[in-house]
Amino acid sequence: MDNGRNTFEGGVIYLSIVVKAGPNDSTDSVIRKFQKKVVLEGLVQEIRDRSVYKKPSQKRQEYLAEKRRKIMRARRYGG
């Protein structure tokens, strides 16, 4: 994911997530805001994906399997 803030150079991921604490924010609320931003940015998933090399054929198989699951789910639940 390259949104202008996260860069990948030489095997190192540089992340910049900024959470500003308001004057009435507790430490816990700031931590919750940070965790929410991390999830929304998809950083945990990106790091997991980059931790192990996947061959292009394996990526393609996973993509097609996910597509099949979505189709089956839509048929099953009428979506």
Short mmCIF file of C-alpha atoms in Angstrom, two decimals:
data_model
loop_
_atom_site.label_atom_id
_atom_site.label_comp_id
_atom_site.label_asym_id
_atom_site.label_seq_id
_atom_site.Cartn_x
_atom_site.Cartn_y
_atom_site.Cartn_z
CA MET A 1 0.00 0.00 0.00
CA ASP A 2 1.63 3.20 -1.11
CA ASN A 3 -0.39 6.15 0.06
CA GLY A 4 2.50 8.58 0.16
CA ARG A 5 3.18 8.03 3.84
CA ASN A 6 4.37 4.44 3.99
CA THR A 7 7.49 3.53 2.05
CA PHE A 8 9.36 0.30 1.54
CA GLU A 9 13.10 0.48 0.99
CA GLY A 10 15.65 -2.27 1.23
CA GLY A 11 13.54 -4.64 3.29
CA VAL A 12 12.53 -1.97 5.82
CA ILE A 13 9.04 -0.53 6.03
CA TYR A 14 8.90 3.09 7.14
CA LEU A 15 5.56 3.87 8.69
CA SER A 16 4.17 7.20 9.72
CA ILE A 17 0.90 7.14 11.58
CA VAL A 18 0.22 10.28 13.51
CA VAL A 19 -2.32 10.43 16.31
CA LYS A 20 -2.77 13.76 18.01
CA ALA A 21 -3.89 13.70 21.59
CA GLY A 22 -6.40 16.29 22.60
CA PRO A 23 -6.22 18.06 25.94
CA ASN A 24 -8.95 15.85 27.43
CA ASP A 25 -7.81 12.54 25.88
CA SER A 26 -6.61 9.82 28.20
CA THR A 27 -3.70 7.57 27.32
CA ASP A 28 -6.12 4.70 26.69
CA SER A 29 -8.20 6.70 24.23
CA VAL A 30 -5.08 7.75 22.31
CA ILE A 31 -3.94 4.12 22.13
CA ARG A 32 -7.40 3.11 20.86
CA LYS A 33 -7.23 5.83 18.19
CA PHE A 34 -3.80 4.58 17.13
CA GLN A 35 -4.95 0.95 16.94
CA LYS A 36 -7.97 1.97 14.88
CA LYS A 37 -5.77 3.87 12.42
CA VAL A 38 -3.42 0.90 12.11
CA VAL A 39 -6.34 -1.37 11.25
CA LEU A 40 -7.86 1.13 8.78
CA GLU A 41 -4.51 1.60 7.02
CA GLY A 42 -4.17 -2.18 6.72
CA LEU A 43 -0.62 -2.15 8.07
CA VAL A 44 -0.82 -5.37 10.05
CA GLN A 45 -2.05 -7.26 6.98
CA GLU A 46 0.59 -5.64 4.79
CA ILE A 47 3.38 -6.64 7.16
CA ARG A 48 2.04 -10.20 7.32
CA ASP A 49 1.89 -10.36 3.54
CA ARG A 50 5.44 -9.08 3.14
CA SER A 51 6.91 -11.30 5.84
CA VAL A 52 6.83 -14.38 3.59
CA TYR A 53 7.46 -14.48 -0.15
CA LYS A 54 4.59 -15.80 -2.21
CA LYS A 55 5.05 -16.91 -5.76
CA PRO A 56 2.83 -15.18 -8.31
CA SER A 57 1.03 -18.46 -8.99
CA GLN A 58 0.25 -18.83 -5.28
CA LYS A 59 -1.09 -15.26 -5.11
CA ARG A 60 -3.27 -15.97 -8.14
CA GLN A 61 -4.63 -19.17 -6.55
CA GLU A 62 -5.48 -17.33 -3.32
CA TYR A 63 -7.16 -14.52 -5.27
CA LEU A 64 -9.30 -16.97 -7.26
CA ALA A 65 -10.18 -18.96 -4.12
CA GLU A 66 -11.32 -15.76 -2.40
CA LYS A 67 -13.38 -14.85 -5.44
CA ARG A 68 -15.03 -18.30 -5.37
CA ARG A 69 -15.78 -17.94 -1.65
CA LYS A 70 -17.44 -14.56 -2.23
CA ILE A 71 -19.59 -15.96 -5.03
CA MET A 72 -20.66 -18.93 -2.91
CA ARG A 73 -21.41 -16.68 0.04
CA ALA A 74 -23.53 -14.40 -2.18
CA ARG A 75 -25.48 -17.38 -3.52
CA ARG A 76 -25.99 -18.83 -0.07
CA TYR A 77 -27.19 -15.62 1.58
CA GLY A 78 -28.89 -14.04 -1.41
CA GLY A 79 -26.54 -11.04 -1.52
#
